[in-house]
Amino acid sequence: MQTYGQEGALNTDTELSHVLHDSKHQAAFYVEENKPQDLLRSFISETGLSEEEAVEVLKAVKGGGGGGSGDFSASLTALELLQKEEELRSIVTFSSQLDESLGGGIPVGKITEVCGVPGIGKTQLCLQLAVDVQVPQCFGGVEGQVMFIDTEGSFLLQRVTDIAAAAVRHCSLLAEDDEQRAATETFTVETVLSNIFLVRCHDHVELLAELHLLPDFLSQHPKIRLLVIDSVAFPFRLLFDELSQRTRLLNGVGQQLITMAINYNISVVITNQMTTRIRDGQSHIVPALGECWGHAPTIRLLLQWEGSRRLATIFKSPCHMETMVQYQITPEGFRDADQSEMPQSKQPRMDTDQSAADPKETSS
């Protein structure tokens, strides 16, 4: 396992998303055409940043920054887009029911959000995916690497080691031909850990800086096929006096993640907390960060309890029906329940109206 960007990289380009999420080119033009002091005063007034932070951001914008642009705007026909998506493999979850519901697993080139209350298994699923993305192609895997951004300090090395050992054993038992047997010789716990790039971000400033620098890192590591942010909610929950500022920053984060998912053919998996919303005198549990953020993920997966059972519900997807499956967390990782009493079925839509959700509400 490797770490990246722990020190200096986190201290520059503060809150750069605020400037870049609409148009970096417009911002750069603005820097060139306006008087420096007038621009600086206006920028400080608008963002609430300190003078030192504002100067660093404007310098980064004028210099082109590291946000990366790629070929996001290149035109494709619908047929070319379909062929491109069909070429991309999904990342299996090791829950056959959930994989089937998702059409093969977590899709590459899209954003998948995993929501749920504490202790339901969001981080466990992320750790499982960090291992599963490395499954060799001859076993139906992606055979890639992973960038794991940890904002809560929930990345447990021993747990990852246990999940990796179980995945290695699973593939060894499945090996039938020479190609698969050869692949198991290099698919080991040590190689799995060496292909996980870990970043620890302590607040939203560090997270924004890492996302700004990440395209360059992805360009240098083309085998990365998964970006995990666990969680996106934690850095943005309580430190904003104005909801509008948080919304602007989150919109920028969402746009950056969409661009990276498409440009670099990676799967972006983010976790989100739940919050209590009061409506009509009753409390409702809804995903945190508000309604605007809910448009960023392509797929939203809700993990929830029903009695003692763990249920995973696909409640937002452009190409999958709203489906509920049962799963369990075992010593080996994220798995199907032993004897699921609930078949896959279409379920009533949960309350996802979050327009009144406040960032200072208590998470559940």
Tab-separated table of C-alpha atoms in Angstrom:
chain	number	residue	atom	x	y	z
A	1	MET	CA	0.000	0.000	0.000
A	2	GLN	CA	1.255	3.452	-0.868
A	3	THR	CA	0.481	6.931	0.400
A	4	TYR	CA	0.344	10.032	-1.723
A	5	GLY	CA	0.170	13.768	-1.142
A	6	GLN	CA	0.360	13.717	2.618
A	7	GLU	CA	2.124	17.027	3.152
A	8	GLY	CA	2.942	19.834	0.742
A	9	ALA	CA	0.361	18.886	-1.844
A	10	LEU	CA	-2.384	19.516	0.684
A	11	ASN	CA	-1.328	23.049	1.525
A	12	THR	CA	-1.861	24.722	-1.857
A	13	ASP	CA	-4.744	25.680	-4.140
A	14	THR	CA	-7.126	26.158	-1.234
A	15	GLU	CA	-10.778	25.735	-2.191
A	16	LEU	CA	-9.797	25.802	-5.848
A	17	SER	CA	-13.002	24.041	-6.830
A	18	HIS	CA	-14.913	27.248	-6.125
A	19	VAL	CA	-13.070	28.939	-8.971
A	20	LEU	CA	-12.711	26.080	-11.397
A	21	HIS	CA	-15.978	24.197	-11.351
A	22	ASP	CA	-17.676	26.374	-13.984
A	23	SER	CA	-14.846	27.327	-16.307
A	24	LYS	CA	-11.134	27.481	-15.640
A	25	HIS	CA	-10.585	29.297	-18.913
A	26	GLN	CA	-12.998	32.078	-17.987
A	27	ALA	CA	-11.300	32.448	-14.626
A	28	ALA	CA	-7.877	32.683	-16.257
A	29	PHE	CA	-9.163	35.337	-18.669
A	30	TYR	CA	-10.552	37.253	-15.706
A	31	VAL	CA	-7.161	37.170	-14.014
A	32	GLU	CA	-5.479	38.564	-17.123
A	33	GLU	CA	-7.957	41.346	-17.903
A	34	ASN	CA	-8.572	42.835	-14.444
A	35	LYS	CA	-6.317	44.885	-12.235
A	36	PRO	CA	-4.659	42.619	-9.692
A	37	GLN	CA	-5.727	44.499	-6.559
A	38	ASP	CA	-9.317	44.946	-7.726
A	39	LEU	CA	-9.520	41.264	-8.593
A	40	LEU	CA	-8.000	40.212	-5.279
A	41	ARG	CA	-10.410	42.335	-3.221
A	42	SER	CA	-13.391	41.088	-5.204
A	43	PHE	CA	-12.288	37.482	-4.914
A	44	ILE	CA	-11.721	37.712	-1.143
A	45	SER	CA	-15.132	39.318	-0.698
A	46	GLU	CA	-16.871	36.608	-2.718
A	47	THR	CA	-15.147	33.548	-1.252
A	48	GLY	CA	-14.358	34.575	2.314
A	49	LEU	CA	-10.792	33.308	1.913
A	50	SER	CA	-7.804	34.971	3.527
A	51	GLU	CA	-5.586	37.165	1.342
A	52	GLU	CA	-2.821	34.549	1.305
A	53	GLU	CA	-5.225	31.778	0.266
A	54	ALA	CA	-6.818	33.948	-2.412
A	55	VAL	CA	-3.423	34.812	-3.917
A	56	GLU	CA	-2.489	31.117	-4.122
A	57	VAL	CA	-5.768	30.230	-5.835
A	58	LEU	CA	-5.493	33.038	-8.398
A	59	LYS	CA	-1.894	32.112	-9.161
A	60	ALA	CA	-2.946	28.513	-9.754
A	61	VAL	CA	-5.755	29.582	-12.084
A	62	LYS	CA	-3.525	31.940	-14.049
A	63	GLY	CA	-0.879	29.252	-14.367
A	64	GLY	CA	-3.295	26.624	-15.585
A	65	GLY	CA	-3.305	24.672	-12.327
A	66	GLY	CA	-3.325	20.907	-12.332
A	67	GLY	CA	-6.982	20.291	-12.873
A	68	GLY	CA	-6.550	18.494	-16.141
A	69	SER	CA	-8.936	18.797	-19.029
A	70	GLY	CA	-8.453	15.730	-21.220
A	71	ASP	CA	-10.884	15.073	-24.032
A	72	PHE	CA	-14.043	15.626	-22.038
A	73	SER	CA	-15.504	17.948	-24.681
A	74	ALA	CA	-14.602	15.735	-27.658
A	75	SER	CA	-17.696	14.764	-29.612
A	76	LEU	CA	-18.815	11.141	-29.891
A	77	THR	CA	-21.702	9.584	-31.741
A	78	ALA	CA	-24.254	7.629	-29.729
A	79	LEU	CA	-22.987	4.406	-31.316
A	80	GLU	CA	-19.380	5.192	-30.380
A	81	LEU	CA	-20.465	5.980	-26.832
A	82	LEU	CA	-22.362	2.677	-26.610
A	83	GLN	CA	-19.370	0.737	-27.931
A	84	LYS	CA	-17.074	2.511	-25.481
A	85	GLU	CA	-19.299	1.618	-22.522
A	86	GLU	CA	-19.590	-2.004	-23.633
A	87	GLU	CA	-15.793	-2.276	-23.648
A	88	LEU	CA	-15.582	-1.206	-20.000
A	89	ARG	CA	-15.844	-3.940	-17.387
A	90	SER	CA	-17.646	-3.471	-14.099
A	91	ILE	CA	-16.050	-3.993	-10.689
A	92	VAL	CA	-17.629	-6.939	-8.895
A	93	THR	CA	-18.735	-6.568	-5.270
A	94	PHE	CA	-18.530	-10.301	-4.394
A	95	SER	CA	-22.283	-10.155	-3.756
A	96	SER	CA	-23.753	-11.975	-6.749
A	97	GLN	CA	-27.247	-10.584	-6.131
A	98	LEU	CA	-26.022	-6.999	-5.994
A	99	ASP	CA	-23.767	-7.496	-9.026
A	100	GLU	CA	-26.693	-8.896	-11.002
A	101	SER	CA	-28.894	-5.963	-9.996
A	102	LEU	CA	-26.201	-3.520	-11.146
A	103	GLY	CA	-25.697	-5.278	-14.471
A	104	GLY	CA	-22.375	-6.849	-13.542
A	105	GLY	CA	-21.091	-4.717	-10.681
A	106	ILE	CA	-20.010	-1.130	-10.021
A	107	PRO	CA	-19.700	0.537	-13.453
A	108	VAL	CA	-16.513	2.174	-14.709
A	109	GLY	CA	-16.820	5.719	-16.052
A	110	LYS	CA	-19.592	6.680	-13.637
A	111	ILE	CA	-20.101	7.924	-10.073
A	112	THR	CA	-21.689	5.553	-7.572
A	113	GLU	CA	-22.730	6.888	-4.168
A	114	VAL	CA	-23.163	4.539	-1.206
A	115	CYS	CA	-25.431	5.973	1.507
A	116	GLY	CA	-26.268	4.546	4.905
A	117	VAL	CA	-26.235	4.931	8.670
A	118	PRO	CA	-23.053	4.265	10.679
A	119	GLY	CA	-22.152	0.597	11.009
A	120	ILE	CA	-24.196	-0.594	8.029
A	121	GLY	CA	-21.162	-1.496	5.880
A	122	LYS	CA	-20.343	1.495	3.646
A	123	THR	CA	-16.628	1.395	4.398
A	124	GLN	CA	-16.628	-2.408	4.224
A	125	LEU	CA	-17.996	-2.220	0.674
A	126	CYS	CA	-15.354	0.368	-0.253
A	127	LEU	CA	-12.553	-1.818	1.113
A	128	GLN	CA	-14.009	-4.785	-0.765
A	129	LEU	CA	-14.040	-2.813	-4.017
A	130	ALA	CA	-10.449	-1.659	-3.428
A	131	VAL	CA	-9.481	-5.334	-3.542
A	132	ASP	CA	-11.950	-6.464	-6.215
A	133	VAL	CA	-10.782	-3.888	-8.761
A	134	GLN	CA	-7.492	-5.811	-8.867
A	135	VAL	CA	-9.006	-9.199	-9.779
A	136	PRO	CA	-7.224	-10.426	-12.957
A	137	GLN	CA	-9.064	-10.062	-16.255
A	138	CYS	CA	-8.990	-13.808	-16.899
A	139	PHE	CA	-11.283	-14.164	-13.871
A	140	GLY	CA	-13.626	-11.470	-15.193
A	141	GLY	CA	-12.024	-8.632	-13.234
A	142	VAL	CA	-10.684	-5.204	-14.153
A	143	GLU	CA	-7.071	-5.835	-13.044
A	144	GLY	CA	-6.495	-2.220	-12.044
A	145	GLN	CA	-5.264	-0.102	-9.166
A	146	VAL	CA	-7.165	2.101	-6.723
A	147	MET	CA	-6.844	5.575	-5.234
A	148	PHE	CA	-8.472	5.591	-1.795
A	149	ILE	CA	-9.180	8.994	-0.173
A	150	ASP	CA	-10.009	8.546	3.516
A	151	THR	CA	-11.629	11.547	5.237
A	152	GLU	CA	-12.837	9.800	8.407
A	153	GLY	CA	-9.818	7.730	9.403
A	154	SER	CA	-11.793	4.528	8.796
A	155	PHE	CA	-9.287	2.777	6.515
A	156	LEU	CA	-8.171	-0.306	8.460
A	157	LEU	CA	-5.110	-2.064	7.082
A	158	GLN	CA	-5.768	-5.364	8.848
A	159	ARG	CA	-9.309	-5.454	7.490
A	160	VAL	CA	-8.050	-4.843	3.944
A	161	THR	CA	-5.504	-7.622	4.417
A	162	ASP	CA	-8.237	-10.067	5.475
A	163	ILE	CA	-10.424	-9.143	2.485
A	164	ALA	CA	-7.461	-9.439	0.117
A	165	ALA	CA	-6.522	-12.864	1.485
A	166	ALA	CA	-10.093	-14.087	0.955
A	167	ALA	CA	-10.154	-12.778	-2.633
A	168	VAL	CA	-6.811	-14.426	-3.410
A	169	ARG	CA	-8.061	-17.763	-2.041
A	170	HIS	CA	-11.285	-17.422	-4.033
A	171	CYS	CA	-9.447	-16.910	-7.319
A	172	SER	CA	-7.036	-19.755	-6.568
A	173	LEU	CA	-9.963	-22.142	-6.129
A	174	LEU	CA	-11.527	-20.970	-9.400
A	175	ALA	CA	-8.365	-21.387	-11.498
A	176	GLU	CA	-8.981	-23.948	-14.252
A	177	ASP	CA	-6.569	-23.235	-17.104
A	178	ASP	CA	-2.933	-22.227	-17.480
A	179	GLU	CA	-3.745	-18.531	-17.888
A	180	GLN	CA	-5.721	-18.412	-14.658
A	181	ARG	CA	-3.150	-20.426	-12.739
A	182	ALA	CA	-0.426	-18.065	-13.950
A	183	ALA	CA	-2.516	-15.070	-12.862
A	184	THR	CA	-2.858	-16.413	-9.323
A	185	GLU	CA	0.927	-16.377	-8.966
A	186	THR	CA	0.964	-12.568	-9.208
A	187	PHE	CA	-2.424	-11.931	-7.575
A	188	THR	CA	-1.252	-12.047	-3.962
A	189	VAL	CA	-2.010	-10.155	-0.775
A	190	GLU	CA	1.255	-8.238	-1.144
A	191	THR	CA	0.487	-7.097	-4.700
A	192	VAL	CA	-3.050	-6.127	-3.692
A	193	LEU	CA	-1.760	-3.888	-0.904
A	194	SER	CA	0.914	-2.382	-3.173
A	195	ASN	CA	-1.770	-1.322	-5.667
A	196	ILE	CA	-3.756	0.727	-3.145
A	197	PHE	CA	-2.759	4.414	-3.069
A	198	LEU	CA	-3.998	5.920	0.191
A	199	VAL	CA	-4.613	9.603	0.951
A	200	ARG	CA	-5.786	10.933	4.318
A	201	CYS	CA	-7.670	14.252	4.112
A	202	HIS	CA	-8.660	15.930	7.368
A	203	ASP	CA	-10.952	18.694	6.087
A	204	HIS	CA	-12.601	20.063	2.955
A	205	VAL	CA	-9.570	22.206	2.068
A	206	GLU	CA	-7.288	19.176	1.888
A	207	LEU	CA	-9.909	17.236	-0.063
A	208	LEU	CA	-10.330	20.026	-2.628
A	209	ALA	CA	-6.561	20.320	-3.028
A	210	GLU	CA	-6.197	16.571	-3.584
A	211	LEU	CA	-8.969	16.519	-6.176
A	212	HIS	CA	-7.281	19.400	-7.998
A	213	LEU	CA	-3.974	17.510	-8.145
A	214	LEU	CA	-5.484	14.093	-8.805
A	215	PRO	CA	-5.753	14.293	-12.650
A	216	ASP	CA	-1.967	14.559	-12.919
A	217	PHE	CA	-1.596	11.532	-10.648
A	218	LEU	CA	-4.115	9.558	-12.724
A	219	SER	CA	-2.180	10.427	-15.876
A	220	GLN	CA	0.991	9.065	-14.281
A	221	HIS	CA	-0.792	5.892	-13.093
A	222	PRO	CA	-2.988	4.770	-16.004
A	223	LYS	CA	-3.799	1.422	-14.363
A	224	ILE	CA	-5.964	3.120	-11.729
A	225	ARG	CA	-9.566	2.072	-12.353
A	226	LEU	CA	-11.189	3.047	-9.060
A	227	LEU	CA	-11.348	6.226	-6.997
A	228	VAL	CA	-12.888	5.888	-3.536
A	229	ILE	CA	-13.799	8.835	-1.300
A	230	ASP	CA	-14.896	7.650	2.145
A	231	SER	CA	-16.673	9.853	2.866
A	232	VAL	CA	-17.525	12.941	0.843
A	233	ALA	CA	-19.972	14.123	3.506
A	234	PHE	CA	-17.667	14.269	6.522
A	235	PRO	CA	-15.542	17.292	5.450
A	236	PHE	CA	-18.602	19.308	4.387
A	237	ARG	CA	-21.046	18.777	7.238
A	238	LEU	CA	-20.431	21.403	9.911
A	239	LEU	CA	-17.813	23.982	8.919
A	240	PHE	CA	-19.898	26.298	6.732
A	241	ASP	CA	-21.802	29.338	7.988
A	242	GLU	CA	-23.454	29.799	4.597
A	243	LEU	CA	-25.166	26.908	2.845
A	244	SER	CA	-24.613	28.593	-0.528
A	245	GLN	CA	-20.824	28.406	-0.159
A	246	ARG	CA	-20.978	24.703	0.632
A	247	THR	CA	-23.298	24.123	-2.318
A	248	ARG	CA	-20.907	25.873	-4.715
A	249	LEU	CA	-17.967	23.813	-3.485
A	250	LEU	CA	-19.925	20.558	-3.698
A	251	ASN	CA	-21.038	21.389	-7.231
A	252	GLY	CA	-17.389	21.866	-8.128
A	253	VAL	CA	-16.451	18.548	-6.532
A	254	GLY	CA	-19.224	16.788	-8.427
A	255	GLN	CA	-18.109	18.245	-11.753
A	256	GLN	CA	-14.484	17.279	-11.110
A	257	LEU	CA	-15.462	13.702	-10.283
A	258	ILE	CA	-17.647	13.368	-13.378
A	259	THR	CA	-14.839	14.684	-15.580
A	260	MET	CA	-12.257	12.324	-14.070
A	261	ALA	CA	-14.578	9.319	-14.334
A	262	ILE	CA	-15.062	9.941	-18.056
A	263	ASN	CA	-11.587	11.145	-19.017
A	264	TYR	CA	-9.656	8.430	-17.198
A	265	ASN	CA	-12.150	5.534	-17.457
A	266	ILE	CA	-12.349	5.084	-13.712
A	267	SER	CA	-15.155	4.152	-11.394
A	268	VAL	CA	-15.763	6.790	-8.724
A	269	VAL	CA	-17.287	5.434	-5.511
A	270	ILE	CA	-18.184	7.869	-2.749
A	271	THR	CA	-19.882	7.303	0.582
A	272	ASN	CA	-22.430	9.632	2.120
A	273	GLN	CA	-23.905	9.859	5.585
A	274	MET	CA	-27.587	10.016	6.481
A	275	THR	CA	-29.337	12.888	8.202
A	276	THR	CA	-32.678	13.420	9.936
A	277	ARG	CA	-35.149	15.724	8.216
A	278	ILE	CA	-38.373	16.883	9.863
A	279	ARG	CA	-41.396	17.178	7.563
A	280	ASP	CA	-45.095	17.354	8.425
A	281	GLY	CA	-44.279	16.695	12.052
A	282	GLN	CA	-42.456	13.453	11.257
A	283	SER	CA	-38.776	12.626	10.975
A	284	HIS	CA	-37.312	11.077	7.833
A	285	ILE	CA	-33.847	9.632	7.272
A	286	VAL	CA	-32.387	10.974	4.027
A	287	PRO	CA	-28.897	11.170	2.473
A	288	ALA	CA	-26.888	14.167	3.670
A	289	LEU	CA	-25.539	17.122	1.662
A	290	GLY	CA	-28.872	18.247	0.224
A	291	GLU	CA	-30.880	17.830	-2.928
A	292	CYS	CA	-28.432	19.545	-5.311
A	293	TRP	CA	-25.690	17.068	-4.453
A	294	GLY	CA	-28.067	14.196	-5.164
A	295	HIS	CA	-27.835	14.946	-8.894
A	296	ALA	CA	-24.061	14.319	-9.029
A	297	PRO	CA	-23.969	10.500	-8.651
A	298	THR	CA	-25.082	8.347	-11.569
A	299	ILE	CA	-26.110	5.557	-9.197
A	300	ARG	CA	-27.177	5.874	-5.557
A	301	LEU	CA	-27.044	2.772	-3.416
A	302	LEU	CA	-28.744	2.810	-0.009
A	303	LEU	CA	-27.550	0.395	2.681
A	304	GLN	CA	-30.067	-0.018	5.494
A	305	TRP	CA	-31.245	-2.240	8.313
A	306	GLU	CA	-34.513	-4.170	8.376
A	307	GLY	CA	-34.529	-5.814	11.761
A	308	SER	CA	-31.275	-7.755	11.877
A	309	ARG	CA	-30.960	-7.969	8.084
A	310	ARG	CA	-28.753	-5.733	5.964
A	311	LEU	CA	-30.420	-4.572	2.751
A	312	ALA	CA	-28.940	-2.795	-0.262
A	313	THR	CA	-31.353	-0.755	-2.380
A	314	ILE	CA	-30.635	0.780	-5.773
A	315	PHE	CA	-32.807	3.880	-5.539
A	316	LYS	CA	-31.279	5.959	-8.329
A	317	SER	CA	-30.002	4.584	-11.620
A	318	PRO	CA	-30.562	5.521	-15.277
A	319	CYS	CA	-30.559	1.899	-16.446
A	320	HIS	CA	-31.511	-0.337	-13.511
A	321	MET	CA	-34.840	-0.835	-11.800
A	322	GLU	CA	-35.193	0.064	-8.145
A	323	THR	CA	-34.057	-3.179	-6.556
A	324	MET	CA	-33.475	-4.428	-3.018
A	325	VAL	CA	-31.143	-7.305	-2.130
A	326	GLN	CA	-29.891	-8.744	1.130
A	327	TYR	CA	-26.185	-8.912	2.005
A	328	GLN	CA	-23.931	-9.599	4.956
A	329	ILE	CA	-20.533	-8.523	6.261
A	330	THR	CA	-18.364	-11.559	6.953
A	331	PRO	CA	-14.720	-11.982	8.018
A	332	GLU	CA	-13.976	-12.429	4.293
A	333	GLY	CA	-15.734	-9.185	3.313
A	334	PHE	CA	-18.941	-8.047	1.584
A	335	ARG	CA	-21.022	-11.099	0.601
A	336	ASP	CA	-24.503	-12.406	-0.205
A	337	ALA	CA	-26.625	-13.321	2.793
A	338	ASP	CA	-26.550	-17.053	3.515
A	339	GLN	CA	-30.290	-17.524	3.160
A	340	SER	CA	-31.933	-14.393	1.835
A	341	GLU	CA	-35.595	-14.241	2.741
A	342	MET	CA	-36.146	-11.334	0.391
A	343	PRO	CA	-35.979	-11.942	-3.357
A	344	GLN	CA	-34.942	-9.127	-5.659
A	345	SER	CA	-37.996	-6.955	-6.193
A	346	LYS	CA	-39.023	-3.453	-7.032
A	347	GLN	CA	-39.526	-1.447	-3.872
A	348	PRO	CA	-41.400	1.799	-3.125
A	349	ARG	CA	-39.190	4.831	-3.587
A	350	MET	CA	-37.713	6.146	-0.372
A	351	ASP	CA	-37.982	9.783	0.679
A	352	THR	CA	-35.130	11.517	-1.158
A	353	ASP	CA	-36.470	15.071	-0.971
A	354	GLN	CA	-33.538	16.737	0.760
A	355	SER	CA	-34.128	20.354	-0.184
A	356	ALA	CA	-34.569	21.341	3.436
A	357	ALA	CA	-31.701	19.277	4.755
A	358	ASP	CA	-29.366	21.465	6.767
A	359	PRO	CA	-25.620	20.841	6.966
A	360	LYS	CA	-25.780	21.165	10.741
A	361	GLU	CA	-28.404	18.447	11.178
A	362	THR	CA	-27.357	15.448	13.219
A	363	SER	CA	-26.218	12.475	11.175
A	364	SER	CA	-27.599	9.084	12.010
